[in-house]
């Protein structure tokens, strides 16, 4: 499709009818529909082969030209009738009318026969297939069933952005991504108003149609994933961001999910990336795309530092898949001082992500006596979270972080040089799988104990 934008200023009401008069200043045309999906895939670094329909008209040739300039293989695009055009009239970044020009046209027998003859070359070197169904005719029942079957024979995952009431149309797909309305339409209910009903109905549809992941995109409520095999429902909240225009956000979400699955990422990481990508494109005007650099920047900006252990382990697993080197250090960090900060900075220099494990209050009491800690755990964590060089903070109840180290499996473990020649909890384990143990220089004279003693002498004098 072509998304056409007529942009201008509104300063008065028409004398002919109670409608605003737009003083047109410019007209823009962008790739819309599946064209926007293709543009999203390219902006994320994929090589793309397109199947679809455009009209045999000026707008169709414009669409083909824009796709070709993106480096997209357009040799399997069918040219027939008119191109679908959606015209939006805009003033002050507000859309106040949309005009659609479209004909619903299914692929003819000649196109389907040609598709079947050339399916081996079409699917050659393909790692994932994305079916974007806009209910405009091209993604017919016959075409959909054939593509999914051929991909199944070749172990190629298929991700579907669905439309309509017939979930069976996508039988055998790896994942489908219905929004609220599409999900309700498929279910046959008037509404799905509870988390239990959402899970049960999604699981029913997934099992009946052999769909591995039922991915429910829920606007401001984020994304829920229902896994057919486990029956689990996983919920992912939206990433907070100023919303300028939601046009095409669904295209970005399904593009990121498809590429993530094609790259072999697990489904949780795929959805995290999709949520981040969506938060970026809704802050842009019109159908828009994002890039890997923008997603990485947003991931670094939005990362929470104090996670539950399960979420921390999940985050670290995902970071390792990105090739990040994980550094681990630990301590009580009671009365955080300049020596601690310099130690953290040194530790961070050994890798990409610094995880700081911090003794609980009870753990410190056992190690240092009933008068410690001076600062409770909540406030000690808050101080460490404020330091830019620290990526994650995790408390532990035991006297040593041995168990935590075994779960995190850091690439580098860091201790102060005063531990050289001593037994260091977790060191042998880290070295057993090829990890490193590094000893760093400590600032002389700086310690929590020395600070406490100095305070006591000051108060006594």
Short mmCIF file of C-alpha atoms in Angstrom, two decimals:
data_model
loop_
_atom_site.label_atom_id
_atom_site.label_comp_id
_atom_site.label_asym_id
_atom_site.label_seq_id
_atom_site.Cartn_x
_atom_site.Cartn_y
_atom_site.Cartn_z
CA UNK A 1 0.00 0.00 0.00
CA UNK A 2 0.93 3.65 -0.24
CA UNK A 3 0.36 5.88 2.79
CA UNK A 4 -0.29 9.39 1.49
CA UNK A 5 -0.15 12.39 3.82
CA UNK A 6 -1.72 15.73 2.93
CA UNK A 7 -0.26 18.16 5.45
CA UNK A 8 -1.16 21.77 6.10
CA UNK A 9 -2.56 24.37 8.48
CA UNK A 10 -6.15 24.89 9.61
CA UNK A 11 -7.06 28.48 10.49
CA UNK A 12 -10.76 28.73 9.67
CA UNK A 13 -14.04 26.90 9.14
CA UNK A 14 -15.52 26.62 5.66
CA UNK A 15 -18.46 28.97 4.90
CA UNK A 16 -19.96 26.15 2.81
CA UNK A 17 -20.24 23.60 5.63
CA UNK A 18 -19.12 23.26 9.27
CA UNK A 19 -15.78 21.70 8.35
CA UNK A 20 -12.19 22.95 8.72
CA UNK A 21 -10.38 24.39 5.73
CA UNK A 22 -6.86 22.97 5.25
CA UNK A 23 -4.26 25.21 3.65
CA UNK A 24 -2.11 22.45 2.10
CA UNK A 25 1.64 22.94 2.51
CA UNK A 26 3.04 19.57 1.38
CA UNK A 27 2.19 16.02 0.34
CA UNK A 28 4.20 12.96 1.44
CA UNK A 29 4.02 9.34 0.31
CA UNK A 30 5.42 6.45 2.33
CA UNK A 31 5.38 2.68 2.08
CA UNK A 32 2.29 1.39 3.85
CA UNK A 33 0.76 -1.99 4.64
CA UNK A 34 3.19 -4.81 3.91
CA UNK A 35 5.49 -2.20 2.34
CA UNK A 36 6.04 -0.79 5.81
CA UNK A 37 6.78 -4.30 7.11
CA UNK A 38 9.39 -4.73 4.37
CA UNK A 39 10.92 -1.35 5.21
CA UNK A 40 11.05 -2.33 8.90
CA UNK A 41 12.82 -5.58 8.07
CA UNK A 42 15.39 -3.78 5.94
CA UNK A 43 16.03 -1.07 8.55
CA UNK A 44 16.77 -3.86 11.04
CA UNK A 45 19.42 -5.31 8.74
CA UNK A 46 17.56 -8.20 7.08
CA UNK A 47 17.83 -9.34 3.47
CA UNK A 48 14.25 -9.43 2.20
CA UNK A 49 12.40 -11.18 -0.61
CA UNK A 50 8.87 -9.85 -1.17
CA UNK A 51 5.70 -11.59 -2.32
CA UNK A 52 2.59 -9.47 -2.75
CA UNK A 53 0.46 -7.32 -5.02
CA UNK A 54 0.64 -3.76 -6.25
CA UNK A 55 -1.54 -2.02 -8.80
CA UNK A 56 -0.47 -1.57 -12.40
CA UNK A 57 -0.63 2.21 -11.97
CA UNK A 58 1.53 5.20 -11.03
CA UNK A 59 1.18 4.58 -7.28
CA UNK A 60 2.16 0.94 -7.81
CA UNK A 61 5.26 1.86 -9.77
CA UNK A 62 6.14 4.39 -7.05
CA UNK A 63 5.77 1.64 -4.44
CA UNK A 64 7.95 -0.71 -6.50
CA UNK A 65 10.58 2.00 -6.93
CA UNK A 66 10.71 2.69 -3.17
CA UNK A 67 11.01 -1.02 -2.38
CA UNK A 68 13.77 -1.49 -4.96
CA UNK A 69 15.71 1.46 -3.54
CA UNK A 70 15.57 -0.29 -0.14
CA UNK A 71 17.36 -3.26 -1.73
CA UNK A 72 14.31 -5.56 -1.55
CA UNK A 73 13.93 -8.44 -4.02
CA UNK A 74 10.67 -7.53 -5.82
CA UNK A 75 10.74 -10.20 -8.56
CA UNK A 76 7.73 -12.03 -7.10
CA UNK A 77 5.40 -9.04 -6.77
CA UNK A 78 2.19 -9.32 -8.81
CA UNK A 79 0.98 -6.22 -10.69
CA UNK A 80 -2.78 -6.06 -11.07
CA UNK A 81 -5.55 -3.42 -11.08
CA UNK A 82 -5.07 -0.47 -8.69
CA UNK A 83 -2.71 0.11 -5.79
CA UNK A 84 -4.27 0.47 -2.35
CA UNK A 85 -3.77 4.06 -1.15
CA UNK A 86 -4.62 5.42 2.30
CA UNK A 87 -4.72 9.22 2.37
CA UNK A 88 -4.50 10.96 5.72
CA UNK A 89 -5.18 14.69 6.12
CA UNK A 90 -2.97 16.17 8.83
CA UNK A 91 -2.76 19.49 10.65
CA UNK A 92 -0.60 20.23 13.69
CA UNK A 93 0.41 16.55 13.81
CA UNK A 94 -3.27 15.60 14.23
CA UNK A 95 -5.07 13.38 11.72
CA UNK A 96 -8.67 14.43 11.15
CA UNK A 97 -9.75 12.30 8.17
CA UNK A 98 -8.54 9.21 6.27
CA UNK A 99 -9.57 8.36 2.71
CA UNK A 100 -9.06 4.78 1.44
CA UNK A 101 -8.83 3.73 -2.22
CA UNK A 102 -8.81 -0.04 -2.55
CA UNK A 103 -10.05 -3.13 -4.36
CA UNK A 104 -10.03 -6.58 -2.74
CA UNK A 105 -8.23 -8.87 -5.22
CA UNK A 106 -7.09 -12.45 -4.66
CA UNK A 107 -4.14 -13.91 -6.58
CA UNK A 108 -5.25 -15.55 -9.83
CA UNK A 109 -4.45 -19.08 -10.95
CA UNK A 110 -1.57 -17.92 -13.13
CA UNK A 111 0.18 -16.27 -10.17
CA UNK A 112 -0.43 -19.25 -7.84
CA UNK A 113 0.85 -21.70 -10.47
CA UNK A 114 3.97 -19.60 -10.99
CA UNK A 115 4.48 -19.42 -7.22
CA UNK A 116 4.33 -23.21 -6.91
CA UNK A 117 6.69 -23.78 -9.84
CA UNK A 118 9.27 -21.40 -8.32
CA UNK A 119 8.79 -22.17 -4.60
CA UNK A 120 12.28 -23.72 -4.22
CA UNK A 121 14.01 -20.58 -5.48
CA UNK A 122 11.61 -18.32 -3.55
CA UNK A 123 12.40 -20.06 -0.25
CA UNK A 124 16.11 -20.57 -0.96
CA UNK A 125 18.28 -19.23 1.91
CA UNK A 126 15.18 -17.97 3.76
CA UNK A 127 15.40 -18.26 7.56
CA UNK A 128 11.92 -16.95 8.45
CA UNK A 129 8.70 -16.15 6.56
CA UNK A 130 6.42 -13.34 7.67
CA UNK A 131 2.80 -13.34 6.45
CA UNK A 132 1.19 -9.91 6.79
CA UNK A 133 -2.55 -10.34 6.21
CA UNK A 134 -4.48 -7.10 5.72
CA UNK A 135 -7.64 -8.84 4.44
CA UNK A 136 -7.12 -7.21 1.03
CA UNK A 137 -7.32 -10.50 -0.86
CA UNK A 138 -3.72 -11.39 -1.67
CA UNK A 139 -3.11 -13.49 1.47
CA UNK A 140 -5.83 -15.96 0.44
CA UNK A 141 -6.63 -19.23 2.19
CA UNK A 142 -4.99 -21.19 -0.62
CA UNK A 143 -1.81 -19.10 -0.68
CA UNK A 144 -1.50 -19.11 3.13
CA UNK A 145 -1.95 -22.87 3.46
CA UNK A 146 0.52 -23.55 0.67
CA UNK A 147 3.23 -21.24 2.05
CA UNK A 148 2.93 -22.63 5.59
CA UNK A 149 3.07 -26.24 4.34
CA UNK A 150 6.13 -25.57 2.18
CA UNK A 151 7.90 -23.80 5.05
CA UNK A 152 7.09 -26.69 7.38
CA UNK A 153 8.75 -29.14 4.96
CA UNK A 154 11.89 -26.99 5.09
CA UNK A 155 11.82 -26.23 8.86
CA UNK A 156 11.37 -22.52 8.17
CA UNK A 157 9.42 -20.70 10.94
CA UNK A 158 6.36 -18.74 9.86
CA UNK A 159 5.15 -15.67 11.78
CA UNK A 160 1.69 -14.31 10.91
CA UNK A 161 0.13 -10.89 11.45
CA UNK A 162 -3.48 -12.12 11.10
CA UNK A 163 -6.80 -10.63 10.07
CA UNK A 164 -10.35 -11.95 10.21
CA UNK A 165 -12.26 -14.54 12.21
CA UNK A 166 -10.71 -17.72 10.78
CA UNK A 167 -7.72 -18.72 12.89
CA UNK A 168 -7.68 -22.04 11.02
CA UNK A 169 -6.41 -20.16 7.98
CA UNK A 170 -2.99 -20.00 9.71
CA UNK A 171 -2.87 -23.62 10.88
CA UNK A 172 0.68 -24.82 11.43
CA UNK A 173 2.24 -21.35 11.77
CA UNK A 174 5.02 -20.87 14.32
CA UNK A 175 3.44 -17.72 15.77
CA UNK A 176 0.52 -15.40 15.16
CA UNK A 177 0.22 -11.86 16.54
CA UNK A 178 -3.47 -10.81 16.80
CA UNK A 179 -4.39 -7.48 18.37
CA UNK A 180 -7.36 -7.14 20.74
CA UNK A 181 -10.02 -6.95 18.01
CA UNK A 182 -8.48 -9.73 15.92
CA UNK A 183 -8.25 -12.00 18.98
CA UNK A 184 -11.91 -11.40 19.91
CA UNK A 185 -12.98 -12.00 16.30
CA UNK A 186 -11.12 -15.33 16.23
CA UNK A 187 -12.57 -16.41 19.58
CA UNK A 188 -16.20 -15.88 18.57
CA UNK A 189 -16.91 -14.12 21.86
CA UNK A 190 -18.15 -10.56 22.33
CA UNK A 191 -15.14 -9.81 24.54
CA UNK A 192 -12.35 -11.44 26.54
CA UNK A 193 -12.37 -9.52 29.81
CA UNK A 194 -10.14 -11.50 32.16
CA UNK A 195 -6.57 -12.79 32.11
CA UNK A 196 -7.86 -16.32 32.69
CA UNK A 197 -10.20 -16.17 29.68
CA UNK A 198 -7.42 -14.70 27.52
CA UNK A 199 -5.08 -17.56 28.39
CA UNK A 200 -7.72 -20.28 27.98
CA UNK A 201 -9.03 -19.00 24.65
CA UNK A 202 -5.55 -18.39 23.23
CA UNK A 203 -4.49 -21.87 24.31
CA UNK A 204 -7.60 -23.39 22.69
CA UNK A 205 -6.92 -21.65 19.38
CA UNK A 206 -3.21 -22.55 19.53
CA UNK A 207 -3.92 -26.23 20.18
CA UNK A 208 -6.70 -26.52 17.61
CA UNK A 209 -4.52 -24.96 14.92
CA UNK A 210 -1.06 -26.23 15.92
CA UNK A 211 0.33 -22.74 16.52
CA UNK A 212 3.40 -22.74 18.78
CA UNK A 213 3.12 -19.15 20.06
CA UNK A 214 -0.10 -17.15 20.33
CA UNK A 215 1.20 -13.59 20.75
CA UNK A 216 -1.55 -11.21 21.86
CA UNK A 217 -0.62 -7.56 21.20
CA UNK A 218 -2.62 -5.47 23.68
CA UNK A 219 -1.91 -1.78 22.98
CA UNK A 220 -1.20 0.03 26.27
CA UNK A 221 -1.28 -3.29 28.19
CA UNK A 222 1.75 -4.59 26.33
CA UNK A 223 2.09 -8.09 24.88
CA UNK A 224 1.04 -11.49 26.21
CA UNK A 225 2.51 -14.74 24.90
CA UNK A 226 0.69 -18.05 25.33
CA UNK A 227 2.87 -21.08 24.61
CA UNK A 228 1.03 -24.09 23.20
CA UNK A 229 3.34 -26.77 24.58
CA UNK A 230 3.69 -25.47 28.16
CA UNK A 231 0.33 -23.70 28.43
CA UNK A 232 2.12 -20.78 30.08
CA UNK A 233 1.02 -17.16 29.64
CA UNK A 234 3.84 -14.60 29.79
CA UNK A 235 3.03 -10.89 30.09
CA UNK A 236 5.30 -8.08 28.91
CA UNK A 237 4.34 -4.47 29.76
CA UNK A 238 4.79 -1.64 27.28
CA UNK A 239 7.90 0.53 27.41
CA UNK A 240 6.97 4.06 28.52
CA UNK A 241 7.39 6.59 25.71
CA UNK A 242 5.68 9.71 24.40
CA UNK A 243 3.12 8.65 21.77
CA UNK A 244 3.06 10.76 18.61
CA UNK A 245 1.52 8.34 16.10
CA UNK A 246 0.64 4.63 16.47
CA UNK A 247 0.36 4.12 12.69
CA UNK A 248 2.38 1.06 11.68
CA UNK A 249 3.46 0.10 15.21
CA UNK A 250 2.02 -3.39 14.69
CA UNK A 251 4.18 -3.76 11.57
CA UNK A 252 7.28 -2.99 13.64
CA UNK A 253 6.27 -5.45 16.37
CA UNK A 254 5.71 -8.37 13.99
CA UNK A 255 8.90 -7.54 12.07
CA UNK A 256 11.05 -7.65 15.20
CA UNK A 257 9.36 -10.83 16.44
CA UNK A 258 9.89 -12.56 13.09
CA UNK A 259 13.55 -11.55 12.81
CA UNK A 260 14.21 -12.58 16.42
CA UNK A 261 12.66 -16.01 15.87
CA UNK A 262 14.57 -16.36 12.60
CA UNK A 263 17.79 -15.48 14.43
CA UNK A 264 17.14 -18.21 17.00
CA UNK A 265 16.35 -15.99 20.00
CA UNK A 266 13.97 -17.38 22.59
CA UNK A 267 10.45 -15.98 22.58
CA UNK A 268 10.87 -13.87 25.75
CA UNK A 269 13.80 -11.97 24.27
CA UNK A 270 11.90 -11.55 20.98
CA UNK A 271 9.00 -9.86 22.80
CA UNK A 272 11.28 -7.63 24.88
CA UNK A 273 12.90 -6.38 21.67
CA UNK A 274 9.50 -5.93 19.97
CA UNK A 275 8.18 -3.86 22.88
CA UNK A 276 11.23 -1.62 22.79
CA UNK A 277 11.00 -1.21 19.02
CA UNK A 278 7.30 -0.30 19.26
CA UNK A 279 8.04 2.36 21.87
CA UNK A 280 10.48 3.96 19.43
CA UNK A 281 8.24 4.05 16.36
CA UNK A 282 5.16 5.44 18.17
CA UNK A 283 7.28 8.47 19.05
CA UNK A 284 7.72 9.18 15.32
CA UNK A 285 5.23 10.68 12.88
CA UNK A 286 3.50 8.42 10.32
CA UNK A 287 4.51 4.93 9.28
CA UNK A 288 8.04 4.68 10.62
CA UNK A 289 10.85 2.22 11.21
CA UNK A 290 13.54 1.72 13.80
CA UNK A 291 17.11 0.46 13.70
CA UNK A 292 19.29 -1.89 15.72
CA UNK A 293 21.25 1.09 17.06
CA UNK A 294 18.03 2.78 18.28
CA UNK A 295 16.89 -0.44 19.97
CA UNK A 296 20.27 -0.93 21.67
CA UNK A 297 20.24 2.67 22.88
CA UNK A 298 16.73 2.27 24.28
CA UNK A 299 17.61 -1.04 25.97
CA UNK A 300 20.52 0.62 27.75
CA UNK A 301 18.37 3.61 28.70
CA UNK A 302 15.44 1.64 30.13
CA UNK A 303 17.32 -1.16 31.89
CA UNK A 304 16.25 -1.70 35.49
CA UNK A 305 19.15 -2.40 37.81
CA UNK A 306 17.52 -4.11 40.79
CA UNK A 307 15.69 -7.16 39.42
CA UNK A 308 14.44 -10.34 41.01
CA UNK A 309 16.91 -13.18 40.65
CA UNK A 310 14.84 -14.92 37.96
CA UNK A 311 14.57 -11.75 35.88
CA UNK A 312 18.26 -10.99 36.37
CA UNK A 313 19.23 -14.44 35.12
CA UNK A 314 16.92 -13.99 32.11
CA UNK A 315 18.41 -10.57 31.35
CA UNK A 316 21.97 -11.89 31.62
CA UNK A 317 21.12 -14.83 29.36
CA UNK A 318 19.85 -12.41 26.72
CA UNK A 319 22.90 -10.16 27.08
CA UNK A 320 25.21 -13.14 26.64
CA UNK A 321 23.38 -13.97 23.40
CA UNK A 322 24.30 -10.47 22.24
CA UNK A 323 27.94 -11.28 22.92
CA UNK A 324 28.21 -9.14 26.08
CA UNK A 325 30.93 -10.00 28.61
CA UNK A 326 29.49 -10.28 32.15
CA UNK A 327 31.60 -9.06 35.11
CA UNK A 328 30.73 -9.99 38.70
CA UNK A 329 31.84 -8.51 42.01
CA UNK A 330 30.41 -8.56 45.51
CA UNK A 331 30.64 -7.04 48.97
CA UNK A 332 28.77 -5.44 51.88
CA UNK A 333 29.15 -1.87 50.59
CA UNK A 334 28.11 -0.34 53.90
CA UNK A 335 28.71 3.44 53.85
CA UNK A 336 29.61 3.60 50.16
CA UNK A 337 32.79 5.66 49.72
CA UNK A 338 35.25 6.73 47.02
CA UNK A 339 37.20 3.47 47.34
CA UNK A 340 34.10 1.46 46.46
CA UNK A 341 33.38 3.63 43.43
CA UNK A 342 36.91 3.30 42.07
CA UNK A 343 36.67 -0.47 42.57
CA UNK A 344 33.43 -0.58 40.57
CA UNK A 345 35.00 1.46 37.79
CA UNK A 346 37.97 -0.90 37.63
CA UNK A 347 35.69 -3.94 37.63
CA UNK A 348 33.54 -2.53 34.80
CA UNK A 349 36.65 -2.14 32.63
CA UNK A 350 36.99 -5.94 32.38
CA UNK A 351 33.77 -6.38 30.39
CA UNK A 352 30.49 -4.95 29.15
CA UNK A 353 28.02 -5.56 32.01
CA UNK A 354 28.81 -5.20 35.73
CA UNK A 355 26.72 -7.21 38.20
CA UNK A 356 27.20 -6.24 41.85
CA UNK A 357 26.05 -8.73 44.49
CA UNK A 358 25.43 -7.16 47.89
CA UNK A 359 25.17 -8.88 51.30
CA UNK A 360 21.79 -8.70 53.02
CA UNK A 361 21.48 -7.03 56.43
CA UNK A 362 21.38 -10.39 58.22
CA UNK A 363 24.39 -11.62 56.28
CA UNK A 364 26.40 -8.54 57.34
CA UNK A 365 25.39 -8.98 60.98
CA UNK A 366 26.76 -12.53 60.93
CA UNK A 367 30.01 -11.36 59.36
CA UNK A 368 30.61 -8.04 61.12
CA UNK A 369 28.53 -8.04 64.32
CA UNK A 370 25.17 -6.77 65.54
CA UNK A 371 26.06 -3.09 65.09
CA UNK A 372 26.34 -3.46 61.34
CA UNK A 373 25.26 -2.55 58.77
CA UNK A 374 25.11 1.18 59.34
CA UNK A 375 22.99 1.62 56.19
CA UNK A 376 20.16 -0.85 55.58
CA UNK A 377 19.90 -2.97 52.42
CA UNK A 378 17.24 -0.87 50.68
CA UNK A 379 19.33 2.29 50.90
CA UNK A 380 22.57 0.54 50.03
CA UNK A 381 20.93 -0.79 46.85
CA UNK A 382 19.62 2.69 46.01
CA UNK A 383 23.12 4.13 46.26
CA UNK A 384 24.59 1.48 43.97
CA UNK A 385 21.75 1.85 41.43
CA UNK A 386 22.67 5.53 41.08
CA UNK A 387 26.18 4.67 39.85
CA UNK A 388 26.49 4.68 36.07
CA UNK A 389 29.22 2.03 36.01
CA UNK A 390 26.91 -0.56 37.64
CA UNK A 391 24.39 -2.38 35.43
CA UNK A 392 22.67 -4.70 37.93
CA UNK A 393 22.48 -5.00 41.73
CA UNK A 394 21.36 -8.24 43.38
CA UNK A 395 21.24 -8.99 47.14
CA UNK A 396 22.10 -12.39 48.64
CA UNK A 397 21.32 -13.87 52.08
CA UNK A 398 24.19 -16.35 52.36
CA UNK A 399 27.60 -15.51 53.83
CA UNK A 400 29.21 -15.91 50.39
CA UNK A 401 27.87 -15.43 46.85
CA UNK A 402 28.93 -18.94 45.75
CA UNK A 403 25.39 -20.05 44.80
CA UNK A 404 24.70 -16.79 42.93
CA UNK A 405 27.96 -17.08 40.99
CA UNK A 406 27.04 -20.62 39.93
CA UNK A 407 23.70 -19.36 38.59
CA UNK A 408 25.05 -16.26 36.82
CA UNK A 409 28.22 -17.90 35.42
CA UNK A 410 30.08 -14.59 34.87
CA UNK A 411 32.85 -14.26 32.33
CA UNK A 412 34.98 -12.34 34.84
CA UNK A 413 34.91 -12.32 38.64
CA UNK A 414 36.56 -9.36 40.39
CA UNK A 415 37.94 -9.13 43.95
CA UNK A 416 40.24 -6.72 45.78
CA UNK A 417 43.95 -7.43 45.71
CA UNK A 418 43.82 -8.16 49.45
CA UNK A 419 42.17 -11.50 48.51
CA UNK A 420 45.21 -12.70 46.54
CA UNK A 421 46.45 -16.04 47.89
CA UNK A 422 43.22 -16.60 49.86
CA UNK A 423 40.25 -18.86 49.22
CA UNK A 424 37.75 -16.84 47.17
CA UNK A 425 34.17 -18.11 47.05
CA UNK A 426 33.25 -18.99 43.48
CA UNK A 427 36.74 -18.54 42.02
CA UNK A 428 37.36 -22.23 41.25
CA UNK A 429 33.92 -22.53 39.68
CA UNK A 430 34.44 -19.51 37.40
CA UNK A 431 37.83 -20.82 36.28
CA UNK A 432 36.38 -24.32 35.67
CA UNK A 433 34.49 -23.14 32.55
CA UNK A 434 37.18 -20.78 31.29
CA UNK A 435 36.16 -17.63 33.17
CA UNK A 436 38.71 -15.29 34.70
CA UNK A 437 39.32 -14.07 38.25
CA UNK A 438 40.82 -10.58 38.40
CA UNK A 439 42.26 -8.80 41.45
CA UNK A 440 42.07 -5.00 41.53
CA UNK A 441 44.01 -2.32 43.37
CA UNK A 442 42.30 -0.87 46.44
CA UNK A 443 42.51 2.73 47.63
CA UNK A 444 44.66 2.74 50.75
CA UNK A 445 43.12 4.03 53.96
CA UNK A 446 39.56 3.98 52.59
CA UNK A 447 37.25 1.51 54.32
CA UNK A 448 33.89 1.56 56.05
CA UNK A 449 35.54 0.44 59.30
CA UNK A 450 38.02 3.34 59.18
CA UNK A 451 35.21 5.82 58.48
CA UNK A 452 33.18 4.50 61.44
CA UNK A 453 36.20 4.72 63.76
CA UNK A 454 36.91 8.28 62.62
CA UNK A 455 33.28 9.27 63.32
CA UNK A 456 33.49 7.72 66.79
CA UNK A 457 36.70 9.66 67.65
CA UNK A 458 35.16 12.89 66.37
CA UNK A 459 32.08 12.37 68.54
CA UNK A 460 34.21 11.58 71.62
CA UNK A 461 36.52 14.62 71.29
#
